[in-house]
Short mmCIF file of C-alpha atoms and ligand atoms in Angstrom, two decimals:
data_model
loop_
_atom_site.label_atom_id
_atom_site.label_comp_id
_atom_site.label_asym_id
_atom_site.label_seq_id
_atom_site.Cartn_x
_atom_site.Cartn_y
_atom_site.Cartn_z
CA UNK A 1 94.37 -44.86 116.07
CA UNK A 2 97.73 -44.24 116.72
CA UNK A 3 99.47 -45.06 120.16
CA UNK A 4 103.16 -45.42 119.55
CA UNK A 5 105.22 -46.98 122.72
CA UNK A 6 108.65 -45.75 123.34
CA UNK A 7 109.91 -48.45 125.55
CA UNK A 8 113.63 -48.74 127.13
CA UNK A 9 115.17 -51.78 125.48
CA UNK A 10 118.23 -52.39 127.85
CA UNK A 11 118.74 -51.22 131.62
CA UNK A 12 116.98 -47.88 131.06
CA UNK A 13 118.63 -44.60 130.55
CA UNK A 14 118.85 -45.23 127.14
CA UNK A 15 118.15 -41.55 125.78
CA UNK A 16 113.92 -42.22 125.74
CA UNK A 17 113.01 -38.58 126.60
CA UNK A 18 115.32 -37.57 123.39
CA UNK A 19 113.43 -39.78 121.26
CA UNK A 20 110.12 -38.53 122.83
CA UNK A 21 111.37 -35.11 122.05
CA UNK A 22 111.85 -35.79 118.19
CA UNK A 23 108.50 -37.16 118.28
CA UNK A 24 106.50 -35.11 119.78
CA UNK A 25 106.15 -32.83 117.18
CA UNK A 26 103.76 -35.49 115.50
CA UNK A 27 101.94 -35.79 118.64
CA UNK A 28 99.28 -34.48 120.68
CA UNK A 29 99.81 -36.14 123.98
CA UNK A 30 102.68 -37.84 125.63
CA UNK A 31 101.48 -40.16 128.71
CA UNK A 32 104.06 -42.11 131.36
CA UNK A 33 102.33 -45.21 132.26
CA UNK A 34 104.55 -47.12 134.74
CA UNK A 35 107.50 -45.75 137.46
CA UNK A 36 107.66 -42.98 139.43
CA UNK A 37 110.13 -40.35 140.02
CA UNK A 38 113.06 -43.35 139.78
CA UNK A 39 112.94 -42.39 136.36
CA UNK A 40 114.98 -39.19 135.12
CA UNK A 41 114.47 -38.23 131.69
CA UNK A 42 117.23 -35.58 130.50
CA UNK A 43 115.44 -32.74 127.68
CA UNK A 44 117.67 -30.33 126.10
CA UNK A 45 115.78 -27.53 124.50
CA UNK A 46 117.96 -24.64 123.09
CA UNK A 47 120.36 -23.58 126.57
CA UNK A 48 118.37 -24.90 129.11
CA UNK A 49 118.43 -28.45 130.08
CA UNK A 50 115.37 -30.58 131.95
CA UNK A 51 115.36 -33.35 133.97
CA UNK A 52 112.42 -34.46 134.31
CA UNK A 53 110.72 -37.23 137.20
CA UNK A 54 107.61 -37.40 136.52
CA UNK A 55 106.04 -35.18 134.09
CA UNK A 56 106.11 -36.59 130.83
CA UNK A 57 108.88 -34.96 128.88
CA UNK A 58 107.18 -33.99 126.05
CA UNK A 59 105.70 -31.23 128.21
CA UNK A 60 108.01 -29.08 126.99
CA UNK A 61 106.22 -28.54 123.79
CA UNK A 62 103.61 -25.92 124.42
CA UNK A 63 101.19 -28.25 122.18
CA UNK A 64 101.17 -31.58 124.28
CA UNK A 65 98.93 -32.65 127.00
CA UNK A 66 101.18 -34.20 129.24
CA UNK A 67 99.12 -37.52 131.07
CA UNK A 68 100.22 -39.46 133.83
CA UNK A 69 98.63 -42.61 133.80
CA UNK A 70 97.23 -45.22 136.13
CA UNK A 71 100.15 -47.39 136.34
CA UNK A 72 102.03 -44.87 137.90
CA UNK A 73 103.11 -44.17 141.56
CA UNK A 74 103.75 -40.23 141.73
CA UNK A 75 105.48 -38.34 145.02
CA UNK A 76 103.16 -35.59 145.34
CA UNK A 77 105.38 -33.18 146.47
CA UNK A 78 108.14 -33.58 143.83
CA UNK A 79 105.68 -33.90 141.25
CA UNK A 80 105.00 -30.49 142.76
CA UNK A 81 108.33 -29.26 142.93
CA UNK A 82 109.07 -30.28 139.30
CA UNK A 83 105.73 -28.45 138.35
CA UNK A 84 107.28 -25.24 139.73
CA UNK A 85 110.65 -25.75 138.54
CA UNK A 86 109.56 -26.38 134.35
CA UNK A 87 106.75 -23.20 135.38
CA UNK A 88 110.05 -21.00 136.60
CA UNK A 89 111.39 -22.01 133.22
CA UNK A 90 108.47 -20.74 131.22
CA UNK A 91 106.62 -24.06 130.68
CA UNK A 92 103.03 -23.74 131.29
CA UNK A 93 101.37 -26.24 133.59
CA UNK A 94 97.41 -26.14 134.44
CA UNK A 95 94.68 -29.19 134.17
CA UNK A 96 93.98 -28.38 130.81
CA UNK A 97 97.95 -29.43 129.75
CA UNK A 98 98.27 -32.22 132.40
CA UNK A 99 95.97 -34.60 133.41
CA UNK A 100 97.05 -37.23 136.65
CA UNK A 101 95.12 -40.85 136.56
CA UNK A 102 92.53 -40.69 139.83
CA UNK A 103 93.50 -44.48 139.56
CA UNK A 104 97.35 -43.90 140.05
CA UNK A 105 99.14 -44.79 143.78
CA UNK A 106 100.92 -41.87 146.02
CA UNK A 107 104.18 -42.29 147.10
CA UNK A 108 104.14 -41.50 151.04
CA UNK A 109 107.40 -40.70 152.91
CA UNK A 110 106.42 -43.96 154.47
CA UNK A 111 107.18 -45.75 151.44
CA UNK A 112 110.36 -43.80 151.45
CA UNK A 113 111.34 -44.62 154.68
CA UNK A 114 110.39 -48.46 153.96
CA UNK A 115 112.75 -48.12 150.50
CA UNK A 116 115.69 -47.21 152.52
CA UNK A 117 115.17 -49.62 155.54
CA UNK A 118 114.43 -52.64 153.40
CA UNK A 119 117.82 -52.27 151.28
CA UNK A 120 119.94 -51.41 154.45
CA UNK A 121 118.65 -54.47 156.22
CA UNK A 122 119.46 -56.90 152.71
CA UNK A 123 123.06 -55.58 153.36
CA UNK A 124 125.41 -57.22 150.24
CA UNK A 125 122.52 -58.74 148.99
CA UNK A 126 120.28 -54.75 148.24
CA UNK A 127 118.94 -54.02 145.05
CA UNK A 128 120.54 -51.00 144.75
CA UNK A 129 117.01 -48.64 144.21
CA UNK A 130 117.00 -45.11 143.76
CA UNK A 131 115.55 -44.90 147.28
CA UNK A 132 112.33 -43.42 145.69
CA UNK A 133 109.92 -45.53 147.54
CA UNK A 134 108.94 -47.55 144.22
CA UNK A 135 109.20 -51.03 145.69
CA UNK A 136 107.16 -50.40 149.14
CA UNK A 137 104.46 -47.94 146.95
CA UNK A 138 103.37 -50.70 144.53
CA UNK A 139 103.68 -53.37 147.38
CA UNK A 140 100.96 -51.58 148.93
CA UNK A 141 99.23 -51.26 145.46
CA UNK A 142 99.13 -55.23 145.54
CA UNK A 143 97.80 -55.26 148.95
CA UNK A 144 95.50 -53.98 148.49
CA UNK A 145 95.91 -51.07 150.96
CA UNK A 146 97.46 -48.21 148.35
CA UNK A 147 96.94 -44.58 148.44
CA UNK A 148 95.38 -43.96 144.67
CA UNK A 149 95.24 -40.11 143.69
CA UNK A 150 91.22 -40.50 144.02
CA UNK A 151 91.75 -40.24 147.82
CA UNK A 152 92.60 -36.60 147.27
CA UNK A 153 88.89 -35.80 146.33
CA UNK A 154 86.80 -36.72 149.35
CA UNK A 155 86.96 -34.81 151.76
CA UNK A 156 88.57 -37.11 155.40
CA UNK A 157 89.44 -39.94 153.08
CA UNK A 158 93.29 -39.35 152.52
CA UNK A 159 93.89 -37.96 156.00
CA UNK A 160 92.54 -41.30 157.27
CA UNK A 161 94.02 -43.64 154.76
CA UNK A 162 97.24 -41.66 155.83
CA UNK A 163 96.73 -42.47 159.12
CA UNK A 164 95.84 -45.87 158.24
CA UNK A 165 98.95 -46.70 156.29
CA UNK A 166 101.42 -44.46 158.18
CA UNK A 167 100.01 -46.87 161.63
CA UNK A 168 101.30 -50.25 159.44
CA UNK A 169 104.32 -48.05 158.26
CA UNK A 170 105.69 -47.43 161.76
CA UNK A 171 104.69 -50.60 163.00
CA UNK A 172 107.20 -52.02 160.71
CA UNK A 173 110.04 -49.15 161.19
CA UNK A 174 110.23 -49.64 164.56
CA UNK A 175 109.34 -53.50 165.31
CA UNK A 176 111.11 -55.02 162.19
CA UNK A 177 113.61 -52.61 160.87
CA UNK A 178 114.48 -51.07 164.69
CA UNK A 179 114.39 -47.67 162.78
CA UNK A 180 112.50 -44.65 164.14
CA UNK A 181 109.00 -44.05 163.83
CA UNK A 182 107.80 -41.23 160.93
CA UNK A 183 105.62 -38.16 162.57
CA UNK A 184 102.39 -38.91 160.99
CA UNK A 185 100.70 -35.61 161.94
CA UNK A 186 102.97 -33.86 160.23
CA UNK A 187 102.85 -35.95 157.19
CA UNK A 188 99.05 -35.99 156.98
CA UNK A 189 98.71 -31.64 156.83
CA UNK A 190 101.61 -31.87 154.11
CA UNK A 191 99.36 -34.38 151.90
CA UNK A 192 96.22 -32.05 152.57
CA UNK A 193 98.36 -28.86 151.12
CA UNK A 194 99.26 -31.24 148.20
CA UNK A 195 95.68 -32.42 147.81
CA UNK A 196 94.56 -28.66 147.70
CA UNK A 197 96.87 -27.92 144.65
CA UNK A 198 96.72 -31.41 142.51
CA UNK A 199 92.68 -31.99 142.53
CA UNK A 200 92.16 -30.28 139.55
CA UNK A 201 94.42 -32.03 137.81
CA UNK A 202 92.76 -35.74 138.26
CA UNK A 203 90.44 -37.73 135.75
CA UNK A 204 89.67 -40.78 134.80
CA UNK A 205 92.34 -40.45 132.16
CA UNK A 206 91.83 -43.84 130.18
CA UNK A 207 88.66 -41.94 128.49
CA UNK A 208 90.68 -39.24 127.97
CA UNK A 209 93.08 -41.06 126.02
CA UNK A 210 90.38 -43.07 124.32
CA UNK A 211 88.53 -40.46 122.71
CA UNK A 212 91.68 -38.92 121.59
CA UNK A 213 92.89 -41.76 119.95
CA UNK A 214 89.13 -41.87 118.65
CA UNK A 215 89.33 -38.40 117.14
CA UNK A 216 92.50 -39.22 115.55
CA UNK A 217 94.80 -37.66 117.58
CA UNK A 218 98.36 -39.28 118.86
CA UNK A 219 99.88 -40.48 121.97
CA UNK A 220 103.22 -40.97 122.67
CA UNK A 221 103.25 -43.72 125.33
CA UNK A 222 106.87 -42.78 127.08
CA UNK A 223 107.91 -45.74 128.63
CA UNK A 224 110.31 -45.27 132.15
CA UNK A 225 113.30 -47.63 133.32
CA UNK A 226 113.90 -50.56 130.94
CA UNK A 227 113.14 -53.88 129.72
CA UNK A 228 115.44 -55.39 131.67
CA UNK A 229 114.21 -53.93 135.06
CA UNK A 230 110.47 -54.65 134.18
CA UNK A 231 109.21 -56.99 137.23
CA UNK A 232 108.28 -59.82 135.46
CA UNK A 233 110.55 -59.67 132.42
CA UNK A 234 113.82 -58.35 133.40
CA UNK A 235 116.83 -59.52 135.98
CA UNK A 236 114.72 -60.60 138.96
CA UNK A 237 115.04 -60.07 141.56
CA UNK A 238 117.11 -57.35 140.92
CA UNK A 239 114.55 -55.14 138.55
CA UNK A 240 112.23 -52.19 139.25
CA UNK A 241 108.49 -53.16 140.73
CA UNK A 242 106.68 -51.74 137.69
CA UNK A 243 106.10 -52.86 133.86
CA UNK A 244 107.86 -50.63 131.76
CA UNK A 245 107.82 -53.26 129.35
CA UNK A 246 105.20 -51.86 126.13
CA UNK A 247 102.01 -53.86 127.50
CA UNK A 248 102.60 -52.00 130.40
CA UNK A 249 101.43 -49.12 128.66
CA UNK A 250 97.88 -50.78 127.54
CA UNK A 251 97.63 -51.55 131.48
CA UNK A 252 98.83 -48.17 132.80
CA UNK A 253 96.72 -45.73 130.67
CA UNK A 254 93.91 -47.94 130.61
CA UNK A 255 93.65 -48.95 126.90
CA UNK A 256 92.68 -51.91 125.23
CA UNK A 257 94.91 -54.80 123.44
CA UNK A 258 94.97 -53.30 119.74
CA UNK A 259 95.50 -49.79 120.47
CA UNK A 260 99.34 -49.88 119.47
CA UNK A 261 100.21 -49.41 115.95
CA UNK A 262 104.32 -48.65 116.70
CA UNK A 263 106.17 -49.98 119.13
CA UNK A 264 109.85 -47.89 119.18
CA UNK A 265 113.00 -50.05 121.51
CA UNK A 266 115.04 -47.07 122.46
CA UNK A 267 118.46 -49.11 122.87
CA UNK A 268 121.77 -47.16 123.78
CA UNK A 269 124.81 -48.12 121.38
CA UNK A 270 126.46 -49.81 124.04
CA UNK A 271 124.79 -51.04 127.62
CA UNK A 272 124.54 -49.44 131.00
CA UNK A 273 123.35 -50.35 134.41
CA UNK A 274 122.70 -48.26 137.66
CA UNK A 275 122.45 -50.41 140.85
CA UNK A 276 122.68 -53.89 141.37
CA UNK A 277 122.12 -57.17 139.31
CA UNK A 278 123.81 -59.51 136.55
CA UNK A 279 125.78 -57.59 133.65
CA UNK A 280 127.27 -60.10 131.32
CA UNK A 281 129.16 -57.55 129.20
CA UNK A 282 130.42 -55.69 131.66
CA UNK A 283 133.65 -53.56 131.02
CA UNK A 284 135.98 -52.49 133.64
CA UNK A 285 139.41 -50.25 133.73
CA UNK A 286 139.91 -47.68 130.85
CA UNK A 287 137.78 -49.12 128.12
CA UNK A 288 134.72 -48.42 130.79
CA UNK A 289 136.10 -44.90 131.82
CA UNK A 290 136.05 -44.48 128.11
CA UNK A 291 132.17 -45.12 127.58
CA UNK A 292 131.03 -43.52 130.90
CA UNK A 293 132.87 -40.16 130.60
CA UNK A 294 134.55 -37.75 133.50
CA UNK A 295 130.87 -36.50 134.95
CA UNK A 296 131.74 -33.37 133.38
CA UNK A 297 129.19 -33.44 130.75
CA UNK A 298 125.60 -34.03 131.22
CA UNK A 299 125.30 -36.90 128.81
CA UNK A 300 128.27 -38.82 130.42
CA UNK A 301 127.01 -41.83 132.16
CA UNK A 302 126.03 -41.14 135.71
CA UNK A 303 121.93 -41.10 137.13
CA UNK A 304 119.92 -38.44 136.18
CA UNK A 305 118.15 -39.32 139.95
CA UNK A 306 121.19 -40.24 141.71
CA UNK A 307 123.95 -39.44 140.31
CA UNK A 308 125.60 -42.88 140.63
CA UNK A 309 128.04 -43.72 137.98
CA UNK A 310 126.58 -46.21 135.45
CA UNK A 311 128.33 -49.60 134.78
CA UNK A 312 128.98 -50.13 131.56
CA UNK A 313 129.67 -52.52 128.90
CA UNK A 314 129.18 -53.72 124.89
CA UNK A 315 125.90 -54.09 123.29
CA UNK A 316 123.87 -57.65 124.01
CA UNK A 317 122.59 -58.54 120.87
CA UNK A 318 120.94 -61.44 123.10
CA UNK A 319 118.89 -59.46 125.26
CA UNK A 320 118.02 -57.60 122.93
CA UNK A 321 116.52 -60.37 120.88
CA UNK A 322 114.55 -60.68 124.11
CA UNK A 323 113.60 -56.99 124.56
CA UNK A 324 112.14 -57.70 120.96
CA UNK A 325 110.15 -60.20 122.00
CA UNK A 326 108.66 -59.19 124.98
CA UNK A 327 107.86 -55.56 124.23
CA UNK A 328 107.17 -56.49 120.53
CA UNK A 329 109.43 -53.58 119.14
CA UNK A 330 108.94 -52.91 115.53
CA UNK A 331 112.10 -50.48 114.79
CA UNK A 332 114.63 -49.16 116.51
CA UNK A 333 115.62 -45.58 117.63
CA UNK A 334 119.85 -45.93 118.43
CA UNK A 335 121.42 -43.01 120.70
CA UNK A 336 125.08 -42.23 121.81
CA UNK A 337 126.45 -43.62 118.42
CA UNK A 338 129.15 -40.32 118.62
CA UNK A 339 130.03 -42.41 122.13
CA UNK A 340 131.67 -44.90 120.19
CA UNK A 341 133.74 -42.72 118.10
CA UNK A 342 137.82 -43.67 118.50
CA UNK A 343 137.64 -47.41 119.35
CA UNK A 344 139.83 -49.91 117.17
CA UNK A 345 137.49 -52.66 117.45
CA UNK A 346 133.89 -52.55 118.93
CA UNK A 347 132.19 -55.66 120.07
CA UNK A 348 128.94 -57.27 119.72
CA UNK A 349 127.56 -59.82 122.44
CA UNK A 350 125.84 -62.25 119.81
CA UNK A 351 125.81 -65.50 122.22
CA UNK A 352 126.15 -66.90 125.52
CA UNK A 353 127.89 -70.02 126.31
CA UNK A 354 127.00 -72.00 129.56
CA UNK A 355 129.31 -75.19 130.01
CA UNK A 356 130.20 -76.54 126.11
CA UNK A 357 126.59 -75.06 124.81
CA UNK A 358 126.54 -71.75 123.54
CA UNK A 359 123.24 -69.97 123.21
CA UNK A 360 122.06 -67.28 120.91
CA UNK A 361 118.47 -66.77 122.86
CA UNK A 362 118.33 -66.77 126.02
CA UNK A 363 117.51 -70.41 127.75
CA UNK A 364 116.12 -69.48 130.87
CA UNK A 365 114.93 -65.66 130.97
CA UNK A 366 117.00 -62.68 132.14
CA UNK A 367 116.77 -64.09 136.17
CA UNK A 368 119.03 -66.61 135.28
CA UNK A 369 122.59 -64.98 133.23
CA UNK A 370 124.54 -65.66 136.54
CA UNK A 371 127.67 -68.09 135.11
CA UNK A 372 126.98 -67.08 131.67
CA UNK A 373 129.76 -66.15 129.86
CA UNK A 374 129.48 -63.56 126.41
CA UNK A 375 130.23 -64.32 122.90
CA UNK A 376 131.57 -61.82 121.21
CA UNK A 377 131.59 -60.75 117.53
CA UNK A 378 134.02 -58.00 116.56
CA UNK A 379 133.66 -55.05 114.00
CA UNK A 380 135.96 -52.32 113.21
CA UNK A 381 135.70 -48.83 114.73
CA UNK A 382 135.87 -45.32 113.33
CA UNK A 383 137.99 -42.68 114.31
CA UNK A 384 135.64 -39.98 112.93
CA UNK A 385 133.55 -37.67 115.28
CA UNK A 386 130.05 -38.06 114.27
CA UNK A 387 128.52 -35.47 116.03
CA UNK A 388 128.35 -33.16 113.19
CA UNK A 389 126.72 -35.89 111.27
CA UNK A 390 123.06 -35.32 109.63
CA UNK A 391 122.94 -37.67 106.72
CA UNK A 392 123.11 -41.83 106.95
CA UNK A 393 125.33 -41.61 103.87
CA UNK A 394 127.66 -38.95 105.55
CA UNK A 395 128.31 -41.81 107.95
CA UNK A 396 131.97 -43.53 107.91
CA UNK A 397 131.49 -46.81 106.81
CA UNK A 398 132.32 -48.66 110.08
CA UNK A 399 129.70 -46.43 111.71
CA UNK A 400 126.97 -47.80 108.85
CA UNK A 401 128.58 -51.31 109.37
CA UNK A 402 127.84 -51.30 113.08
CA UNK A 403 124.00 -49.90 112.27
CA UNK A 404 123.73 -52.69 109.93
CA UNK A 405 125.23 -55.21 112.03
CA UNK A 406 122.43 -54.60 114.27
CA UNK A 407 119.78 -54.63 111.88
CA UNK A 408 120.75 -58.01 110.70
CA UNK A 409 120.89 -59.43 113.90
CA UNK A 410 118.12 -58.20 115.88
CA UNK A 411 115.68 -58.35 112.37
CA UNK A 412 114.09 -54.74 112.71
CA UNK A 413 115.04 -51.55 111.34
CA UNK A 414 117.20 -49.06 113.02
CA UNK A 415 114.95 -46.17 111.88
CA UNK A 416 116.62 -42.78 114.26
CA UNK A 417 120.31 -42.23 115.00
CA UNK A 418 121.22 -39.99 117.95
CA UNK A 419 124.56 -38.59 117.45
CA UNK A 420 124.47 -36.05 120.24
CA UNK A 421 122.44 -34.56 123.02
CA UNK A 422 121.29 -31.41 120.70
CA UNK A 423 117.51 -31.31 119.56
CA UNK A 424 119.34 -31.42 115.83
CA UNK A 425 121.96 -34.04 116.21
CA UNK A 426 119.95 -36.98 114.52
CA UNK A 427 119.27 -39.04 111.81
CA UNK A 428 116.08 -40.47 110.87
CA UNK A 429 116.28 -42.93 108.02
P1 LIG B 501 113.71 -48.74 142.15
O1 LIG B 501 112.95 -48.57 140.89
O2 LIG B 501 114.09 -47.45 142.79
O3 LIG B 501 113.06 -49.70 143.10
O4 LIG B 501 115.13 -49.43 141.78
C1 LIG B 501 115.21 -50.77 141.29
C2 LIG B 501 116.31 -50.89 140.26
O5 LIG B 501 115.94 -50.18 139.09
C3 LIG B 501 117.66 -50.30 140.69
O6 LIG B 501 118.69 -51.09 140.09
C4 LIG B 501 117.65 -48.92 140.07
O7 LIG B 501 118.97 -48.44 139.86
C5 LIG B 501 116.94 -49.22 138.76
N1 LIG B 501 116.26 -48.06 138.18
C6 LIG B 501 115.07 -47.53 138.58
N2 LIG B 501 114.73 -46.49 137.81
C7 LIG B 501 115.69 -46.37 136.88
C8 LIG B 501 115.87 -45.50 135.76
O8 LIG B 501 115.06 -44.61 135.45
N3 LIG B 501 117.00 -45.71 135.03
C9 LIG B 501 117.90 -46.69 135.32
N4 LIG B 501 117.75 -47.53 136.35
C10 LIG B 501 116.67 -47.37 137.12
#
């Protein structure tokens, strides 16, 4: 039965969708299982490049079913957008190669609206969201009073749960937030036309995935954002309102505790952050310019979804011990090694130290790193370009060093090196 997870070990955008792309030749179905369109996932495929939201990126490959499971919250009309923009690009789309949870939640432009007004009125103290509508979508999952996709096949049901929400949704605009009221009329036709097209794309897609794994087929489970912006296990409160941890993809495609065989931590050779929230390696000034790049290529280090530039900083060898844990990662696909071509010395965060103590595990969770300051181990650099690379043994020995390094301290095996953006720039060992 085999379910492989591809989970985001760090801040997300660490270069999942490129590991889902090497894999999904193996596979038979790739399924997203928690996020929305927050999540960007860069493909490249020959010339063209996708960035993709919401459908699961290994829909490029004409033999995947693409699945979008339960524990999502999908924007209709970009998921519809993005259906007509990988269709203009020669991508086939129909229910038979993508299947939408009935169970997932819609994101409204109320919960858009919300997104915005919530972070303007926190003022210094925002999260820093994509402005997606993530947060106030899966609040209203909790209460209870969600939009699931299911809505979309009874005739009157969505226009009046529209109506419904889009009532509470002004109520708050205008009373709380002293923002202006959304037109709901207009809102509720839009959601009809989007109904019309996406119905025959909804199923109870746990089953689905159940009797594939059954027949022996595989899933890729393609996990969205990060460990450390899971709700529960990453830097609360400032963290994404989803699990993308790996049990969140048991949860979000409906499957049951067992059904993982692999569990892949996709962890960037050095760590990144968009928005808001504790960093405790951190770099700043030319050593940071150095890992983010200009903006002029499409791998340098600003959001696929907003374009933001991406803090950066060295690798945390103790959150990662942590992304281990939690997610239960059993090897470990490393991208943007070529990134850290030309440095001297590179360094490892291998301990904390609060007060006198120092700390190699973190004692209180990722909430708590505020006054934490980073150990650091050093290792040499390499001055070689690595892009060209295709064998581990053509690697300069500082470049294996720092591969090894990482194996030793984290205790699982660093099975695929990314050494570029290309389809063919990586290693698997
Ligand atoms: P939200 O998911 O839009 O509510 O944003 C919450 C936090 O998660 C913010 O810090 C975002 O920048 C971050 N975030 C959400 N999705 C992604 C992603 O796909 N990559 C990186 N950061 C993300």
């Amino acid at each position: 039965m085999p379910l492989n997870i591809i989970v985001g070990a760090q801040w997300g955008d660490e270069g999942k969708g490129r590991v889902v792309d090497l894999l999904a030749g193996e596979a038979d179905i790739v399924a997203r299982y928690s996020g929305g369109d927050n999540a960007g996932h860069t493909v490249t495929v020959g010339e063209d490049i996708f960035k993709l939201h919401l459908l699961p990126s290994g829909i490029v490959h004409p033999h995947i079913v693409g699945l979008l499971g339960n524990g999502m919250v999908i924007n209709p009309a970009t998921l519809l957008e993005e259906i007509e923009q990988v269709r203009e690009a020669g991508v086939s789309v129909n229910p038979d190669r993508v299947k939408i949870s009935s169970a997932a939640h819609l994101i409204t432009p109320g919960h858009r609206a919300l997104d915005g007004a919530r972070e303007r009125a926190r003022g210094d103290a925002k999260i820093g969201t994509t402005g997606r509508g993530i947060g106030p979508a899966y609040t209203s999952k909790v209460n209870r009073s969600g939009l699931r996709t299911e809505l979309m096949l009874v005739d009157g049901a969505l226009s009046q749960a529209l109506a419904d929400h889009l009532k509470e949704v002004n109520y708050q605009l205008e009373v709380v937030y002293r923002e202006e009221p959304l037109d709901d009329q207009k809102i509720i036709r839009d959601f009809q036309g989007y109904a019309e097209q996406l119905r025959p794309y909804l199923s109870e897609t746990g089953a689905y995935a159940e009797k594939a794994l059954a027949e022996g087929k595989m899933i890729l489970a393609e996990g969205a954002q990060g460990t450390l912006l899971d709700l529960d296990h990453g830097t609360y409160p400032y963290v994404t309102s989803s699990t993308p941890t790996a049990p969140g993809a048991l949860v979000g495609l409906g499957l049951g505790i067992g059904s993982a065989d692999r569990v892949i931590g996709v962890v960037k050779a050095f760590q990144t952050r968009v928005g808001e929230g504790p960093f405790p390696t951190e770099l700043e000034g030319d050593l940071a310019t150095r890992l983010r790049g200009t903006g002029q290529n499409q791998w340098d280090e600003f959001g696929t979804t907003t374009g933001r530039p991406r803090r950066v900083g060295w690798l945390d060898i103790v959150l990662l011990r942590y992304a281990i844990r939690v997610n239960g990662i059993t090897e470990i696909a490393l991208t943007k090694l070529d990134i850290l071509s030309g440095f001297d010395q590179l360094k490892l965060c291998t301990a904390y130290q609060i007060g006198e103590e120092i700390h190699q595990r973190l004692p209180m969770g990722p909430g708590n790193l505020g006054g934490m300051r980073a150990i650091y181990e050093e290792l040499p650099g390499w001055e070689e370009d690595l892009t060209s690379t295709r064998q581990w043994a053509d690697f300069p020995e500082a470049a294996r060093g720092y591969v090894k390094a990482l194996e030793s301290l984290l205790g699982v095996p660093v099975t695929i090196i990314s050494v570029g953006p290309e389809r063919s720039q990586v290693i698997q060992r």
